[in-house]
mmCIF file with all atom_site columns, C-alpha atoms in Angstrom:
data_model
loop_
_atom_site.group_PDB
_atom_site.id
_atom_site.type_symbol
_atom_site.label_atom_id
_atom_site.label_alt_id
_atom_site.label_comp_id
_atom_site.label_asym_id
_atom_site.label_entity_id
_atom_site.label_seq_id
_atom_site.pdbx_PDB_ins_code
_atom_site.Cartn_x
_atom_site.Cartn_y
_atom_site.Cartn_z
_atom_site.occupancy
_atom_site.B_iso_or_equiv
_atom_site.pdbx_formal_charge
_atom_site.auth_seq_id
_atom_site.auth_comp_id
_atom_site.auth_asym_id
_atom_site.auth_atom_id
_atom_site.pdbx_PDB_model_num
ATOM 1  C CA . UNK A 1 1  ? 25.349  -47.017 63.204 1.00 0.00 ? 17  UNK A CA 1
ATOM 2  C CA . UNK A 1 2  ? 26.772  -43.496 63.739 1.00 0.00 ? 18  UNK A CA 1
ATOM 3  C CA . UNK A 1 3  ? 27.914  -44.269 60.237 1.00 0.00 ? 19  UNK A CA 1
ATOM 4  C CA . UNK A 1 4  ? 24.747  -45.118 59.024 1.00 0.00 ? 20  UNK A CA 1
ATOM 5  C CA . UNK A 1 5  ? 23.213  -42.450 60.086 1.00 0.00 ? 21  UNK A CA 1
ATOM 6  C CA . UNK A 1 6  ? 26.141  -40.186 58.418 1.00 0.00 ? 22  UNK A CA 1
ATOM 7  C CA . UNK A 1 7  ? 25.327  -41.654 55.201 1.00 0.00 ? 23  UNK A CA 1
ATOM 8  C CA . UNK A 1 8  ? 21.170  -41.612 55.075 1.00 0.00 ? 24  UNK A CA 1
ATOM 9  C CA . UNK A 1 9  ? 22.195  -37.907 56.455 1.00 0.00 ? 25  UNK A CA 1
ATOM 10 C CA . UNK A 1 10 ? 19.645  -35.679 54.567 1.00 0.00 ? 26  UNK A CA 1
ATOM 11 C CA . UNK A 1 11 ? 20.143  -32.283 53.169 1.00 0.00 ? 27  UNK A CA 1
ATOM 12 C CA . UNK A 1 12 ? 16.947  -29.784 52.869 1.00 0.00 ? 28  UNK A CA 1
ATOM 13 C CA . UNK A 1 13 ? 18.505  -26.723 51.809 1.00 0.00 ? 29  UNK A CA 1
ATOM 14 C CA . UNK A 1 14 ? 17.722  -28.713 48.035 1.00 0.00 ? 30  UNK A CA 1
ATOM 15 C CA . UNK A 1 15 ? 14.870  -29.508 48.866 1.00 0.00 ? 31  UNK A CA 1
ATOM 16 C CA . UNK A 1 16 ? 12.997  -26.730 50.158 1.00 0.00 ? 32  UNK A CA 1
ATOM 17 C CA . UNK A 1 17 ? 14.048  -25.183 46.849 1.00 0.00 ? 33  UNK A CA 1
ATOM 18 C CA . UNK A 1 18 ? 12.854  -27.803 44.915 1.00 0.00 ? 34  UNK A CA 1
ATOM 19 C CA . UNK A 1 19 ? 9.353   -27.710 46.119 1.00 0.00 ? 35  UNK A CA 1
ATOM 20 C CA . UNK A 1 20 ? 9.370   -23.923 46.093 1.00 0.00 ? 36  UNK A CA 1
ATOM 21 C CA . UNK A 1 21 ? 10.140  -24.688 41.907 1.00 0.00 ? 37  UNK A CA 1
ATOM 22 C CA . UNK A 1 22 ? 7.283   -26.967 42.321 1.00 0.00 ? 38  UNK A CA 1
ATOM 23 C CA . UNK A 1 23 ? 5.148   -25.160 44.010 1.00 0.00 ? 39  UNK A CA 1
ATOM 24 C CA . UNK A 1 24 ? 5.111   -22.304 41.877 1.00 0.00 ? 40  UNK A CA 1
ATOM 25 C CA . UNK A 1 25 ? 5.413   -23.947 38.186 1.00 0.00 ? 41  UNK A CA 1
ATOM 26 C CA . UNK A 1 26 ? 1.880   -25.587 39.296 1.00 0.00 ? 42  UNK A CA 1
ATOM 27 C CA . UNK A 1 27 ? 0.103   -22.032 40.714 1.00 0.00 ? 43  UNK A CA 1
ATOM 28 C CA . UNK A 1 28 ? 1.428   -20.976 37.438 1.00 0.00 ? 44  UNK A CA 1
ATOM 29 C CA . UNK A 1 29 ? -0.136  -23.183 35.415 1.00 0.00 ? 45  UNK A CA 1
ATOM 30 C CA . UNK A 1 30 ? -3.323  -23.299 37.322 1.00 0.00 ? 46  UNK A CA 1
ATOM 31 C CA . UNK A 1 31 ? -4.002  -19.646 37.071 1.00 0.00 ? 47  UNK A CA 1
ATOM 32 C CA . UNK A 1 32 ? -3.460  -19.490 33.119 1.00 0.00 ? 48  UNK A CA 1
ATOM 33 C CA . UNK A 1 33 ? -6.134  -22.734 33.003 1.00 0.00 ? 49  UNK A CA 1
ATOM 34 C CA . UNK A 1 34 ? -7.655  -19.827 34.564 1.00 0.00 ? 50  UNK A CA 1
ATOM 35 C CA . UNK A 1 35 ? -7.514  -17.225 33.338 1.00 0.00 ? 51  UNK A CA 1
ATOM 36 C CA . UNK A 1 36 ? -8.301  -19.380 29.576 1.00 0.00 ? 52  UNK A CA 1
ATOM 37 C CA . UNK A 1 37 ? -11.379 -20.651 31.642 1.00 0.00 ? 53  UNK A CA 1
ATOM 38 C CA . UNK A 1 38 ? -12.890 -16.745 32.498 1.00 0.00 ? 54  UNK A CA 1
ATOM 39 C CA . UNK A 1 39 ? -12.314 -16.406 28.519 1.00 0.00 ? 55  UNK A CA 1
ATOM 40 C CA . UNK A 1 40 ? -14.652 -19.358 26.470 1.00 0.00 ? 56  UNK A CA 1
ATOM 41 C CA . UNK A 1 41 ? -18.124 -17.966 26.513 1.00 0.00 ? 57  UNK A CA 1
ATOM 42 C CA . UNK A 1 42 ? -19.733 -20.379 28.867 1.00 0.00 ? 58  UNK A CA 1
ATOM 43 C CA . UNK A 1 43 ? -18.059 -19.039 31.832 1.00 0.00 ? 59  UNK A CA 1
ATOM 44 C CA . UNK A 1 44 ? -19.352 -14.787 29.850 1.00 0.00 ? 60  UNK A CA 1
ATOM 45 C CA . UNK A 1 45 ? -22.754 -16.734 30.104 1.00 0.00 ? 61  UNK A CA 1
ATOM 46 C CA . UNK A 1 46 ? -22.998 -18.035 32.972 1.00 0.00 ? 62  UNK A CA 1
ATOM 47 C CA . UNK A 1 47 ? -21.784 -14.295 34.781 1.00 0.00 ? 63  UNK A CA 1
ATOM 48 C CA . UNK A 1 48 ? -24.134 -12.617 32.774 1.00 0.00 ? 64  UNK A CA 1
ATOM 49 C CA . UNK A 1 49 ? -27.147 -14.623 34.103 1.00 0.00 ? 65  UNK A CA 1
ATOM 50 C CA . UNK A 1 50 ? -25.563 -14.838 37.666 1.00 0.00 ? 66  UNK A CA 1
ATOM 51 C CA . UNK A 1 51 ? -25.255 -10.919 37.970 1.00 0.00 ? 67  UNK A CA 1
ATOM 52 C CA . UNK A 1 52 ? -29.168 -11.312 35.721 1.00 0.00 ? 68  UNK A CA 1
ATOM 53 C CA . UNK A 1 53 ? -30.345 -12.854 38.877 1.00 0.00 ? 69  UNK A CA 1
ATOM 54 C CA . UNK A 1 54 ? -28.623 -11.064 41.477 1.00 0.00 ? 70  UNK A CA 1
ATOM 55 C CA . UNK A 1 55 ? -31.248 -7.708  42.502 1.00 0.00 ? 71  UNK A CA 1
ATOM 56 C CA . UNK A 1 56 ? -33.964 -11.242 42.170 1.00 0.00 ? 72  UNK A CA 1
ATOM 57 C CA . UNK A 1 57 ? -33.166 -12.184 44.350 1.00 0.00 ? 73  UNK A CA 1
ATOM 58 C CA . UNK A 1 58 ? -34.728 -11.756 47.832 1.00 0.00 ? 74  UNK A CA 1
ATOM 59 C CA . UNK A 1 59 ? -31.798 -11.820 50.862 1.00 0.00 ? 75  UNK A CA 1
ATOM 60 C CA . UNK A 1 60 ? -33.499 -14.359 53.549 1.00 0.00 ? 76  UNK A CA 1
ATOM 61 C CA . UNK A 1 61 ? -34.124 -13.296 56.962 1.00 0.00 ? 77  UNK A CA 1
ATOM 62 C CA . UNK A 1 62 ? -31.206 -13.528 59.327 1.00 0.00 ? 78  UNK A CA 1
ATOM 63 C CA . UNK A 1 63 ? -32.025 -16.812 61.426 1.00 0.00 ? 79  UNK A CA 1
ATOM 64 C CA . UNK A 1 64 ? -33.220 -15.424 66.068 1.00 0.00 ? 80  UNK A CA 1
ATOM 65 C CA . UNK A 1 65 ? -29.467 -16.290 68.027 1.00 0.00 ? 81  UNK A CA 1
ATOM 66 C CA . UNK A 1 66 ? -28.178 -16.075 71.419 1.00 0.00 ? 82  UNK A CA 1
ATOM 67 C CA . UNK A 1 67 ? -29.641 -14.718 74.377 1.00 0.00 ? 83  UNK A CA 1
ATOM 68 C CA . UNK A 1 68 ? -32.672 -13.125 70.999 1.00 0.00 ? 84  UNK A CA 1
ATOM 69 C CA . UNK A 1 69 ? -34.026 -16.548 71.429 1.00 0.00 ? 85  UNK A CA 1
ATOM 70 C CA . UNK A 1 70 ? -33.654 -16.683 74.103 1.00 0.00 ? 86  UNK A CA 1
ATOM 71 C CA . UNK A 1 71 ? -36.116 -13.735 75.411 1.00 0.00 ? 87  UNK A CA 1
ATOM 72 C CA . UNK A 1 72 ? -39.063 -14.211 72.966 1.00 0.00 ? 88  UNK A CA 1
ATOM 73 C CA . UNK A 1 73 ? -38.827 -17.298 74.411 1.00 0.00 ? 89  UNK A CA 1
ATOM 74 C CA . UNK A 1 74 ? -39.039 -15.846 77.881 1.00 0.00 ? 90  UNK A CA 1
ATOM 75 C CA . UNK A 1 75 ? -41.755 -13.218 76.984 1.00 0.00 ? 91  UNK A CA 1
ATOM 76 C CA . UNK A 1 76 ? -43.103 -16.254 75.664 1.00 0.00 ? 92  UNK A CA 1
ATOM 77 C CA . UNK A 1 77 ? -43.782 -18.699 78.377 1.00 0.00 ? 93  UNK A CA 1
ATOM 78 C CA . UNK A 1 78 ? -44.503 -15.649 80.764 1.00 0.00 ? 94  UNK A CA 1
ATOM 79 C CA . UNK A 1 79 ? -47.269 -14.648 78.313 1.00 0.00 ? 95  UNK A CA 1
ATOM 80 C CA . UNK A 1 80 ? -48.921 -18.143 78.738 1.00 0.00 ? 96  UNK A CA 1
ATOM 81 C CA . UNK A 1 81 ? -48.230 -18.540 82.442 1.00 0.00 ? 97  UNK A CA 1
ATOM 82 C CA . UNK A 1 82 ? -50.397 -14.771 82.332 1.00 0.00 ? 98  UNK A CA 1
ATOM 83 C CA . UNK A 1 83 ? -53.471 -16.401 81.880 1.00 0.00 ? 99  UNK A CA 1
ATOM 84 C CA . UNK A 1 84 ? -53.271 -18.530 83.875 1.00 0.00 ? 100 UNK A CA 1
ATOM 85 C CA . UNK A 1 85 ? -55.583 -18.007 87.253 1.00 0.00 ? 101 UNK A CA 1
ATOM 86 C CA . UNK A 1 86 ? -54.347 -20.442 90.443 1.00 0.00 ? 102 UNK A CA 1
#
């Protein structure tokens, strides 16, 4: 068993180095592709359209959450109870 362990012992340092190098190359390639994509006419037209539409969009009202929702429900129920005469 000891002999087998020695025979199959792996030094992780070169593996880590090669993985880092591969990751670096992939990052370079992806960034090059992104640059090419950003230089295309379609992308420029898309960003132009988005920029013109941004001011036209109206912001949505924020959702009522947490304490505000509880307070609103409580006040609505209390106003209903005020109308009742026991």
